[in-house]
CSV table of C-alpha atoms and ligand atoms in Angstrom, one decimal:
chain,number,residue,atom,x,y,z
A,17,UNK,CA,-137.1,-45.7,-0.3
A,18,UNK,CA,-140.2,-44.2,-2.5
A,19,UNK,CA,-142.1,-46.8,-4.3
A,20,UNK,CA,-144.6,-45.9,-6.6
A,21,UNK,CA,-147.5,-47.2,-6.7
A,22,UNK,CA,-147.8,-47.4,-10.6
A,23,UNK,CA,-145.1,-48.4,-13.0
A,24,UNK,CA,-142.8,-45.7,-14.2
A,25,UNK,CA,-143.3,-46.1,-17.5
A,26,UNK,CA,-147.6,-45.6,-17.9
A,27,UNK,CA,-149.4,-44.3,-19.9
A,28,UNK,CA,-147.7,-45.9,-23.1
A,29,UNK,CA,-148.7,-43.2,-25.9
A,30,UNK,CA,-149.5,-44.4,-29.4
A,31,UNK,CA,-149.8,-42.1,-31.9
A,32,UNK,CA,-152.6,-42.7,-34.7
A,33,UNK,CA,-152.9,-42.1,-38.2
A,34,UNK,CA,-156.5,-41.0,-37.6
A,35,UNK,CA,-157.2,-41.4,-42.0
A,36,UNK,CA,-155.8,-45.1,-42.2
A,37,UNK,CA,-155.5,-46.3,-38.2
A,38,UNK,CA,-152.5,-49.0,-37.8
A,39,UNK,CA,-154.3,-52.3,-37.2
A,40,UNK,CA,-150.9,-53.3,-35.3
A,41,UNK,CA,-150.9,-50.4,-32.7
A,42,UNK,CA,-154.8,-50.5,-32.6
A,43,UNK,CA,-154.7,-54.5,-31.5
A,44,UNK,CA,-152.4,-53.2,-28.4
A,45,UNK,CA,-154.9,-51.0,-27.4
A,46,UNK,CA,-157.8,-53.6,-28.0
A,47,UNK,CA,-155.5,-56.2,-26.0
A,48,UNK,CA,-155.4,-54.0,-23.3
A,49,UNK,CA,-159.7,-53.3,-23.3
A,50,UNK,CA,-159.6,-57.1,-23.3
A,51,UNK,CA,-157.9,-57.7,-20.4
A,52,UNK,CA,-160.1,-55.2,-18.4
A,53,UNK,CA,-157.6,-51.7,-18.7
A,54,UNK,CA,-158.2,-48.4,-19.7
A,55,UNK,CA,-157.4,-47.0,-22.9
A,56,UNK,CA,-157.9,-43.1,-23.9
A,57,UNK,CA,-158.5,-42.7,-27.6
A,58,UNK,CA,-160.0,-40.1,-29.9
A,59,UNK,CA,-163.2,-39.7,-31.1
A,60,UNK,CA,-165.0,-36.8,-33.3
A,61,UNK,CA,-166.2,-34.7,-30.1
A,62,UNK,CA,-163.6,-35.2,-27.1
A,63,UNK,CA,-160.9,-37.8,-25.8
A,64,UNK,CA,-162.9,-40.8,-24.0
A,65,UNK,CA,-161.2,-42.9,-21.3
A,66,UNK,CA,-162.5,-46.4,-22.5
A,67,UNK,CA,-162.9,-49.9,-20.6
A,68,UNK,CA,-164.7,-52.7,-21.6
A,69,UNK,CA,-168.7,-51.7,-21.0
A,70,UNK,CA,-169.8,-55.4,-19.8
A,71,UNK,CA,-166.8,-55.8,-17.5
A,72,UNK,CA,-167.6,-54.6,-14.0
A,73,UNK,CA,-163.7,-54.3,-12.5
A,74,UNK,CA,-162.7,-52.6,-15.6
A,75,UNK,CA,-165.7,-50.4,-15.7
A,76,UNK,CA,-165.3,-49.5,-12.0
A,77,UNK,CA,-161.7,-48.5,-12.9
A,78,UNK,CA,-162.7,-45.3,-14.9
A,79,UNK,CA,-164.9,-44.2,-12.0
A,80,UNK,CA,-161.9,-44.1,-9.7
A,81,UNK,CA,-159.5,-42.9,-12.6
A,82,UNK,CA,-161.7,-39.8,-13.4
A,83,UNK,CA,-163.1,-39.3,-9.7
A,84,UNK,CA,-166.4,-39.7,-10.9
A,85,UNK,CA,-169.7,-40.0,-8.8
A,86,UNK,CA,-170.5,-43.9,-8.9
A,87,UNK,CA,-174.4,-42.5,-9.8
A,88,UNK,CA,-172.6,-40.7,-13.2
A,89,UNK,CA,-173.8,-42.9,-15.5
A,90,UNK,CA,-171.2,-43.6,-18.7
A,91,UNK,CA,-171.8,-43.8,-22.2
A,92,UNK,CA,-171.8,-47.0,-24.2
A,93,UNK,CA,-170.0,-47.3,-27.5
A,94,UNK,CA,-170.5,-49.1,-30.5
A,95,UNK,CA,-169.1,-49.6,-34.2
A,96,UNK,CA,-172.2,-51.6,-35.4
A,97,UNK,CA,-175.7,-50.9,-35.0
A,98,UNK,CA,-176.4,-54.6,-34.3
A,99,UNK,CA,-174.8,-54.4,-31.2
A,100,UNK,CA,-177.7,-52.2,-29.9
A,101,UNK,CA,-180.5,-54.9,-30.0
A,102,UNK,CA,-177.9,-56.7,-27.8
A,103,UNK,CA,-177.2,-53.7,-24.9
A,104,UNK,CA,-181.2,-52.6,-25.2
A,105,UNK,CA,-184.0,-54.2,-24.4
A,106,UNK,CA,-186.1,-52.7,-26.8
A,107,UNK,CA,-185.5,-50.8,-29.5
A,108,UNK,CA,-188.3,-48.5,-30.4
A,109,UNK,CA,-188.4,-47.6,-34.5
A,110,UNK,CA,-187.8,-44.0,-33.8
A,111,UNK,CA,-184.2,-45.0,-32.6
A,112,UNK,CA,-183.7,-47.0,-35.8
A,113,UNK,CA,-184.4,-43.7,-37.9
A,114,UNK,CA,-182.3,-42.1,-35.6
A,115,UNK,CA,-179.1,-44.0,-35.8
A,116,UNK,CA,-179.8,-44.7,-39.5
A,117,UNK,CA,-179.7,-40.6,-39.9
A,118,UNK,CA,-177.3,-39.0,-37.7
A,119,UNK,CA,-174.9,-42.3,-37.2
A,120,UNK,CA,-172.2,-42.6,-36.7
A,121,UNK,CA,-171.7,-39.2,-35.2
A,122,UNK,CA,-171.9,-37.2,-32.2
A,123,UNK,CA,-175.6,-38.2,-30.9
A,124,UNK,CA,-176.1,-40.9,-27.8
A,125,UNK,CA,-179.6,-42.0,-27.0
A,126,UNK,CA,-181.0,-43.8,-24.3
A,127,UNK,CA,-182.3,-46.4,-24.0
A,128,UNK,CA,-183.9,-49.1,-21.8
A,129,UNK,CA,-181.1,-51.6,-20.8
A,130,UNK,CA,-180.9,-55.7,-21.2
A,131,UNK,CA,-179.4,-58.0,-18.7
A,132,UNK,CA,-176.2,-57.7,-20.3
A,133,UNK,CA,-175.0,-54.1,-19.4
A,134,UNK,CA,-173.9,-53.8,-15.8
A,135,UNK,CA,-175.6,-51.2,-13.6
A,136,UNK,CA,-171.9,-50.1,-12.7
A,137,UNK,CA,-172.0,-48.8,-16.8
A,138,UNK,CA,-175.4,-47.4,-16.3
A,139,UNK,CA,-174.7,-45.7,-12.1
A,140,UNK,CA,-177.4,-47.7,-10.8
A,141,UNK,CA,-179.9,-46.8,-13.6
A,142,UNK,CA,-182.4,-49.3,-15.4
A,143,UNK,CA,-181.4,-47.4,-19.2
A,144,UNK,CA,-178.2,-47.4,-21.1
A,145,UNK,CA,-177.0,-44.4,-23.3
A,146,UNK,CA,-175.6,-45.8,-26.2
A,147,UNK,CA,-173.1,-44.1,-29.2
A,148,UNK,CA,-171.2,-44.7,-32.7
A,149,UNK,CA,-168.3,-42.1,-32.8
A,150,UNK,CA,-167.7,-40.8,-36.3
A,151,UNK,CA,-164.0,-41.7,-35.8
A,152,UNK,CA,-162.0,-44.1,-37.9
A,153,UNK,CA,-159.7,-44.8,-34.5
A,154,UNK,CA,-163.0,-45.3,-32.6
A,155,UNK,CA,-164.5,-47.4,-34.6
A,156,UNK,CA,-161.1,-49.6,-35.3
A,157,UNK,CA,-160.7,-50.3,-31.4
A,158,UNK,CA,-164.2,-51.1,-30.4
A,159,UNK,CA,-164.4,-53.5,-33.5
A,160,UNK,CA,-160.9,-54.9,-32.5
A,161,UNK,CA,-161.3,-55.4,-28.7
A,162,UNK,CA,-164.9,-57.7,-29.8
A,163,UNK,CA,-166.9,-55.6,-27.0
A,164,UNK,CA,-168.7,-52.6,-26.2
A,165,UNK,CA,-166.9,-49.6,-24.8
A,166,UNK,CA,-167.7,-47.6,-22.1
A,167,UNK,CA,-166.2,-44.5,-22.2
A,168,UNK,CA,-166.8,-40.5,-20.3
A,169,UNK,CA,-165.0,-38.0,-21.5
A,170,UNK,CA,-161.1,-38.5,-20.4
A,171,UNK,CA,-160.3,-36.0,-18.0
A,172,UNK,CA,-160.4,-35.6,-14.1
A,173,UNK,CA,-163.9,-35.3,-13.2
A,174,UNK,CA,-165.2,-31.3,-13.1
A,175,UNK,CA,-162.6,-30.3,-15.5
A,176,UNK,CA,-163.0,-29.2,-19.0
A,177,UNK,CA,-163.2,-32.4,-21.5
A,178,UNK,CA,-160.2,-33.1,-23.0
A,179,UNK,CA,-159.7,-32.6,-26.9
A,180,UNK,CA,-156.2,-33.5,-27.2
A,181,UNK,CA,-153.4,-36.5,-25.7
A,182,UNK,CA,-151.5,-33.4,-23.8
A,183,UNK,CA,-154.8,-32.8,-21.5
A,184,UNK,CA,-155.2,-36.3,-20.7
A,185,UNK,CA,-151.9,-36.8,-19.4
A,186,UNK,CA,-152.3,-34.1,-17.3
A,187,UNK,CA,-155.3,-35.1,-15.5
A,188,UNK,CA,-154.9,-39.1,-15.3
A,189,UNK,CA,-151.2,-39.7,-16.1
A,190,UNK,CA,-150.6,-43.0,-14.7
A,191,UNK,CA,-154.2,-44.1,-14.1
A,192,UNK,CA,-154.2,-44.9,-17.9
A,193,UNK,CA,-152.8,-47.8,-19.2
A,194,UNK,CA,-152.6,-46.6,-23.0
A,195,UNK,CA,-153.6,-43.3,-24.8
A,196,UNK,CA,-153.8,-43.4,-28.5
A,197,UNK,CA,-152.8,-40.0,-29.7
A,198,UNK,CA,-155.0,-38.7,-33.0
A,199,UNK,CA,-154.2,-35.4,-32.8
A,200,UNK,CA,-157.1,-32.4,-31.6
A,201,UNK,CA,-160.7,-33.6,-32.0
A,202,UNK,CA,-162.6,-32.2,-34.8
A,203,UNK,CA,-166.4,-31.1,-32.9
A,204,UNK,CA,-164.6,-30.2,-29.6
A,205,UNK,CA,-168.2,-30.3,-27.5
A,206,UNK,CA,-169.2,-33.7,-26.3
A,207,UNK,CA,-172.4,-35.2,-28.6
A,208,UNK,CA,-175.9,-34.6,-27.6
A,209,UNK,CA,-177.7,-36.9,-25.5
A,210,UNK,CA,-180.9,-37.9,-26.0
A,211,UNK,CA,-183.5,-39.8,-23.8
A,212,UNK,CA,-185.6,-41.7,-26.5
A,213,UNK,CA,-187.5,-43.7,-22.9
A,214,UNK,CA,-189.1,-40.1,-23.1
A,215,UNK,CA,-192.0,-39.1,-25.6
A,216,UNK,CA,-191.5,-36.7,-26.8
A,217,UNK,CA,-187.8,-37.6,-26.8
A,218,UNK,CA,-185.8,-35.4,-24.6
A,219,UNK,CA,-182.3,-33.7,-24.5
A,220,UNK,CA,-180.8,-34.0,-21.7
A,221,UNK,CA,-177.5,-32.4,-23.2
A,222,UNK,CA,-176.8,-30.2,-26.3
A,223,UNK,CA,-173.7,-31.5,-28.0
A,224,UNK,CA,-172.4,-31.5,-31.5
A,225,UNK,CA,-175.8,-32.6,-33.1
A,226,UNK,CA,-178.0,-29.6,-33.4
A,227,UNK,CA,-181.5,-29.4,-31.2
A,228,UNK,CA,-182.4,-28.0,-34.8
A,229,UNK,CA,-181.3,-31.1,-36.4
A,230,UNK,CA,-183.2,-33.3,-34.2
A,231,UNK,CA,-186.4,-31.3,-34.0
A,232,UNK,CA,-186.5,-31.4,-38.1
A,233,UNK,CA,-186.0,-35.1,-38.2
A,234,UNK,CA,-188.6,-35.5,-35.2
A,235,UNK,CA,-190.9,-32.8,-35.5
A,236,UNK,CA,-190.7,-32.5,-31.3
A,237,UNK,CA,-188.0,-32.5,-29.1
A,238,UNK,CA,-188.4,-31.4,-25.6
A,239,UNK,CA,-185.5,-29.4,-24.8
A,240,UNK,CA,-186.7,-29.2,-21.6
A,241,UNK,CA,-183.6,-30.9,-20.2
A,242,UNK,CA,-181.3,-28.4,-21.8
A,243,UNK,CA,-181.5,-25.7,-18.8
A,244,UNK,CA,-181.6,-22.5,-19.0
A,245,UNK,CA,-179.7,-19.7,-17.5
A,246,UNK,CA,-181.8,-18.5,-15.1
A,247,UNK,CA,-183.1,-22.3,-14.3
A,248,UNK,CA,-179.5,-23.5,-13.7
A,249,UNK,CA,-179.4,-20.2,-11.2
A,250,UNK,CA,-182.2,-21.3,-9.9
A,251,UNK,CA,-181.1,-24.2,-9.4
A,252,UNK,CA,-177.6,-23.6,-7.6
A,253,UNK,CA,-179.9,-21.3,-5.3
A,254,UNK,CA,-182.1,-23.9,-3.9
A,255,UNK,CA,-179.2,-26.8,-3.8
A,256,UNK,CA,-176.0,-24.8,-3.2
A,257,UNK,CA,-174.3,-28.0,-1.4
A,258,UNK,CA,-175.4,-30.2,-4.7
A,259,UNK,CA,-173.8,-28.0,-7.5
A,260,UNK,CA,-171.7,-30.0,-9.6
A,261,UNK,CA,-168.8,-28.5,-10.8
A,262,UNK,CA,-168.5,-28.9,-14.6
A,263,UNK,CA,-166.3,-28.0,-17.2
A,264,UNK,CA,-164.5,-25.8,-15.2
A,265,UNK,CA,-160.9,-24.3,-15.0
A,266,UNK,CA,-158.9,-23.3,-11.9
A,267,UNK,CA,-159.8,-20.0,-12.6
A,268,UNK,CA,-162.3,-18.2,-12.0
A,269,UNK,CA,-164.6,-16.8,-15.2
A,270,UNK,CA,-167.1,-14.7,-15.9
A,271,UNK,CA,-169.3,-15.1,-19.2
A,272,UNK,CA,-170.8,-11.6,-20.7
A,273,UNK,CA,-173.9,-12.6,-23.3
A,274,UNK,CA,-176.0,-10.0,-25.3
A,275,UNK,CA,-178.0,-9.8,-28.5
A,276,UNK,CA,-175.4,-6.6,-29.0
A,277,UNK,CA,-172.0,-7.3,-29.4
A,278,UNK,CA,-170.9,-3.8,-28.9
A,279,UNK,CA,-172.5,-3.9,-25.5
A,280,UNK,CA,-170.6,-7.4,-24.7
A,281,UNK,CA,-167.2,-6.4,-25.9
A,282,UNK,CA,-167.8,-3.2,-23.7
A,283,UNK,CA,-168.6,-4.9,-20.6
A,284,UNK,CA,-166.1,-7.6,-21.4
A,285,UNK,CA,-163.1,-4.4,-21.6
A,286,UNK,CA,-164.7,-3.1,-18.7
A,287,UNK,CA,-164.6,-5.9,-16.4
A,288,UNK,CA,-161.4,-6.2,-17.5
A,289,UNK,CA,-160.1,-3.2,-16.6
A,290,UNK,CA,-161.7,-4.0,-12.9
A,291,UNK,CA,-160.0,-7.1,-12.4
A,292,UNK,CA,-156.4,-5.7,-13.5
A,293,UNK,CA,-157.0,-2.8,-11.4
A,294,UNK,CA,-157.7,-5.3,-8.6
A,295,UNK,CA,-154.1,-6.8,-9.7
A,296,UNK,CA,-155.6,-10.0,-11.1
A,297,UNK,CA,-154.4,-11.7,-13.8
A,298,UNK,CA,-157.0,-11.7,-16.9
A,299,UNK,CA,-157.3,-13.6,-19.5
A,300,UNK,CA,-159.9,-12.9,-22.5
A,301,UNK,CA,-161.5,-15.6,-24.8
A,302,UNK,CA,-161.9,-13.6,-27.7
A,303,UNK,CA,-163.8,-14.2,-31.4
A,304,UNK,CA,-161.8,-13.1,-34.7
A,305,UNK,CA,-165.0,-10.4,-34.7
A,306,UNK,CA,-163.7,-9.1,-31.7
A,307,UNK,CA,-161.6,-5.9,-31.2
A,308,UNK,CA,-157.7,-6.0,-30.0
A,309,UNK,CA,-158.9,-6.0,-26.0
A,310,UNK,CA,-156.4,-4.8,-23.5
A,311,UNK,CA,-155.7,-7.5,-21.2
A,312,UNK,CA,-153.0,-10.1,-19.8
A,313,UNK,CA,-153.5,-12.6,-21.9
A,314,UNK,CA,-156.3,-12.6,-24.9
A,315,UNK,CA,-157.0,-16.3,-27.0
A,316,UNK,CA,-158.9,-15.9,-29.9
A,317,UNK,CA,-161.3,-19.1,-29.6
A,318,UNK,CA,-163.0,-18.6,-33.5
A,319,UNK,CA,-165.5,-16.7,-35.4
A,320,UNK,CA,-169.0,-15.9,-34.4
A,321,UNK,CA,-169.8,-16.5,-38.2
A,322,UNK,CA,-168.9,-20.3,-37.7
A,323,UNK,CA,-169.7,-21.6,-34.1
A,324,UNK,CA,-168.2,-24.9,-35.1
A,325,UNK,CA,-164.5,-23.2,-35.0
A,326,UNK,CA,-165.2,-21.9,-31.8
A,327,UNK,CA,-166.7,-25.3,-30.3
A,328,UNK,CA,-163.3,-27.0,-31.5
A,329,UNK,CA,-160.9,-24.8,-29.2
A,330,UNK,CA,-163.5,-23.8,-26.5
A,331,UNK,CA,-161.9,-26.8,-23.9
A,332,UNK,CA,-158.0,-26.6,-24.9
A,333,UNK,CA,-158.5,-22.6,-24.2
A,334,UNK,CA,-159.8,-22.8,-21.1
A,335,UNK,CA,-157.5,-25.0,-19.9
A,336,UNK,CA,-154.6,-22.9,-21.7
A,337,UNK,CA,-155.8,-20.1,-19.3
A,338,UNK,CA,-155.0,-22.5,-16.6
A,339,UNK,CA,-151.3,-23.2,-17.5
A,340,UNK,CA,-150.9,-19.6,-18.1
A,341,UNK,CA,-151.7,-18.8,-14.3
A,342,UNK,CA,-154.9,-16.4,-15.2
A,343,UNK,CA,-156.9,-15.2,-11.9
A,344,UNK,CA,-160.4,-14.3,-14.1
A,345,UNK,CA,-161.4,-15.5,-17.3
A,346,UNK,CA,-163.7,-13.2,-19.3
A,347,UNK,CA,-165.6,-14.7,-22.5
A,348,UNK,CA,-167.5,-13.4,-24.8
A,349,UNK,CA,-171.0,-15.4,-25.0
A,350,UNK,CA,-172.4,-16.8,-28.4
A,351,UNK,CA,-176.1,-16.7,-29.6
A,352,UNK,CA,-177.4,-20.0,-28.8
A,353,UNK,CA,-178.2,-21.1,-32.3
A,354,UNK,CA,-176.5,-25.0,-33.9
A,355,UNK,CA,-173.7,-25.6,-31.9
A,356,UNK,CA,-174.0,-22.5,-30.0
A,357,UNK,CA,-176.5,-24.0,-27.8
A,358,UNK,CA,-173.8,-26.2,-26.5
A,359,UNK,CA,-171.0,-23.9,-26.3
A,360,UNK,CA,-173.2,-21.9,-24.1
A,361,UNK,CA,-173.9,-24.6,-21.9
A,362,UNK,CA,-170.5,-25.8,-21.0
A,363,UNK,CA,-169.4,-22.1,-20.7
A,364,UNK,CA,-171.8,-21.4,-17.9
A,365,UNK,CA,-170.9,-24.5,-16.0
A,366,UNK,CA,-167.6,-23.7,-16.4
A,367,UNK,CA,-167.9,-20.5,-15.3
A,368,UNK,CA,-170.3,-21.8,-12.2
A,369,UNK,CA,-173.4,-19.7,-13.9
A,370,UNK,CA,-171.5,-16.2,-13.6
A,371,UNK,CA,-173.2,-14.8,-16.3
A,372,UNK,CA,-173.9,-11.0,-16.4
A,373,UNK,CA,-176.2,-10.1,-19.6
A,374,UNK,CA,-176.0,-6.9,-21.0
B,18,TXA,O1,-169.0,-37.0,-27.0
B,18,TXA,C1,-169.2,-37.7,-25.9
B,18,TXA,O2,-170.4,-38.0,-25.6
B,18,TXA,C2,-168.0,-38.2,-25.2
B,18,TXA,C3,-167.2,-39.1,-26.0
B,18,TXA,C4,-166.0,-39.7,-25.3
B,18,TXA,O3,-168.0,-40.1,-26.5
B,18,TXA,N1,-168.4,-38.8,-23.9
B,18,TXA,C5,-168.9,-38.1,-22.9
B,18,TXA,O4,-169.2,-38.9,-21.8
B,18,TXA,O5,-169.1,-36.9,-22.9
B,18,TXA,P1,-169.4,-38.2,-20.3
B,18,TXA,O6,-169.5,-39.4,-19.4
B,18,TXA,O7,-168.4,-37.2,-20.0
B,18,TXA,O8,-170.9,-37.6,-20.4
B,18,TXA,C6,-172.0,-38.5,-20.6
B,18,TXA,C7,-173.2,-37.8,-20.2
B,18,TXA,C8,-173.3,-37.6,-18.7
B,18,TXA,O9,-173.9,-36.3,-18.5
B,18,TXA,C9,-174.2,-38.7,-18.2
B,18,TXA,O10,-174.8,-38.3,-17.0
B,18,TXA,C10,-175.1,-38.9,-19.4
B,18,TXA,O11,-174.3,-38.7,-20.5
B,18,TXA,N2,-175.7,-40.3,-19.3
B,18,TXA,C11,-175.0,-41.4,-19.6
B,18,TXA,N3,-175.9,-42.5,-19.5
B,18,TXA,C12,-177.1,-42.0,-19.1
B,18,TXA,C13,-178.3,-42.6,-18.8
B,18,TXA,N4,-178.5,-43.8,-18.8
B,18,TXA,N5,-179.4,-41.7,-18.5
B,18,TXA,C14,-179.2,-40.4,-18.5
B,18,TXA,N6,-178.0,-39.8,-18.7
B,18,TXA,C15,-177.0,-40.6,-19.0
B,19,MG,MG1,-167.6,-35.6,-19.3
């Protein structure tokens, strides 16, 4: 006889009323952080797979869960700014400003870490990245549950981040206890991290607060962190063991960037052509802006006019391609203004920095 390993019945899924959360079906989830589980719930960039942050065992749970390198450090989560004089050893002023500004919302920073946090949370380091989701469900749970939350994005490490309750089940199923459903995310990128043990402070992530954004508040930023195309080739050419595999689908993909858009959505129709010739499967991630492209399947991500819609469905697209069976995923790339800096980003991981500019 077949026994599973995990009870037939997990994950429970609880849907949220993301405007006025249910303190009753929030306390189950917070019971559940308590007592050292794992608990998916929405925030404003991506699904996180939450544990409690100062509890080793339930912190070492989401490494195995996601299959996440134990050196991946996790973001810490808060619903109060006081809580960050306890997870930090010192706070400089400039991260005051900083939360005071732009939280809660879709910036981390790091930080120098106290006694308190574990160096499971932190994967070994001596600093702790620390967040306040702008998300009513968010905030509810971490308030509820009376600690911190650690918390990477909720999917199977490599894989795109999920931005809805249907892509977590499909990576982690079982290996979470409870998901609480809030429909799609509303930034769909992950939020920017920031190292403020730095000076100037540096980026080590574009996410859904704008390098622009930070630079005006700070007058410098080094986005020195934020690598660039050719660096990111670079470095996949000295280190091709070491390349972690981000963001990416089963597929494989191809990103076509340009300062003329004529030019991409040529090459774009063009390399389509190649692959179905080849008798591959092709999928297009299209803008609104774009022409009706002859392909398999073509998914119309936004509008180059507003970045923002295109961040929201960039992750459940690519993994859409995925369940549709797609050999080559061709995208069109965005300039890498605002947000477009991170949808660039995670496109070219995803697409393992095949990038052909035209
Ligand atoms: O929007 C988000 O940030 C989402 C939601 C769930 O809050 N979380 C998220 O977590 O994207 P994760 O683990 O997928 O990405 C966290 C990133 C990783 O690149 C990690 O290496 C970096 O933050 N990070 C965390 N702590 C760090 C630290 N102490 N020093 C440097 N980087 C750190
Ligand atoms: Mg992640």
């Amino acid at each position: 006889m077949l026994i599973s390993k995990e009870p037939a019945f997990k994950p429970v899924i609880i849907e949220v009323d993301i405007e006025r959360p249910e303190i009753d079906k929030i306390r189950i989830a917070a019971d559940v952080i308590r007592n050292g589980g794992l608990v998916a719930f929405p925030t404003e960039t991506v699904y996180g797979l939450g544990a409690n942050a100062l509890n080793p065992k339930a912190v070492a749970r989401i490494f195995r869960a996601k299959n996440r390198p134990v050196d991946n450090p996790i973001i810490v989560h808060v619903a109060d700014k006081e809580e960050v004089y306890k997870l930090a050893e010192d706070v400089p002023v400039i991260a005051e400003d900083l939360m005071d500004f732009f939280w809660s919302g879709p910036l981390t920073i790091i930080l120098k870490k106290s006694e308190i946090v574990p160096y499971v949370t932190t994967g070994g380091l001596d600093t702790v990245a620390i967040r306040m989701p702008d998300h009513g469900v968010s905030l509810a749970l971490i308030t509820e549950s009376g600690v911190p939350i650690a918390a990477p994005s909720a999917n199977t490490a490599g894989k795109p981040s999920p931005t809805n309750a249907k892509h977590i089940i499909k990576d982690l199923g079982a290996k979470v206890d409870i998901i609480l459903d809030g429909g799609s995310t509303r930034v769909g990128v992950e939020s920017t991290v920031l190292d403020l043990t730095a000076s100037p402070p540096k980026i080590l992530r574009p996410g859904g607060t704008t390098s622009e954004e930070l630079m005006e508040f700070l007058g410098t930023v080094d986005v020195a962190g934020v690598k660039t195309e050719q660096e990111m080739r670079m470095e996949v050419a000295l280190s091709p063991g070491m390349k972690h595999k981000h963001y990416a689908p089963n597929s494989d993909m191809i990103v076509v960037e340009g300062d003329d858009f004529d030019m991409v959505v040529q090459k774009v129709q063009e390399l389509a052509y190649d692959h179905r010739k080849e008798g591959k499967k092709v999928g297009i991630m299209a803008t609104s802006e774009s022409p009706a492209y002859d392909a398999d399947i073509v998914k119309v991500a936004g509008s180059r006019a507003d970045l923002r819609t295109i961040a929201k469905n960039l992750f459940k697209i690519l993994r859409g391609f995925d369940d549709q069976g797609v050999d080559i995923i061709l995208v069109e790339g965005v300039e890498t203004k605002g947000i477009g800096l991170a949808i660039m980003d995670r496109l070219e991981r995803a697409a393992g920095h095949r990038i052909i500019r035209v």
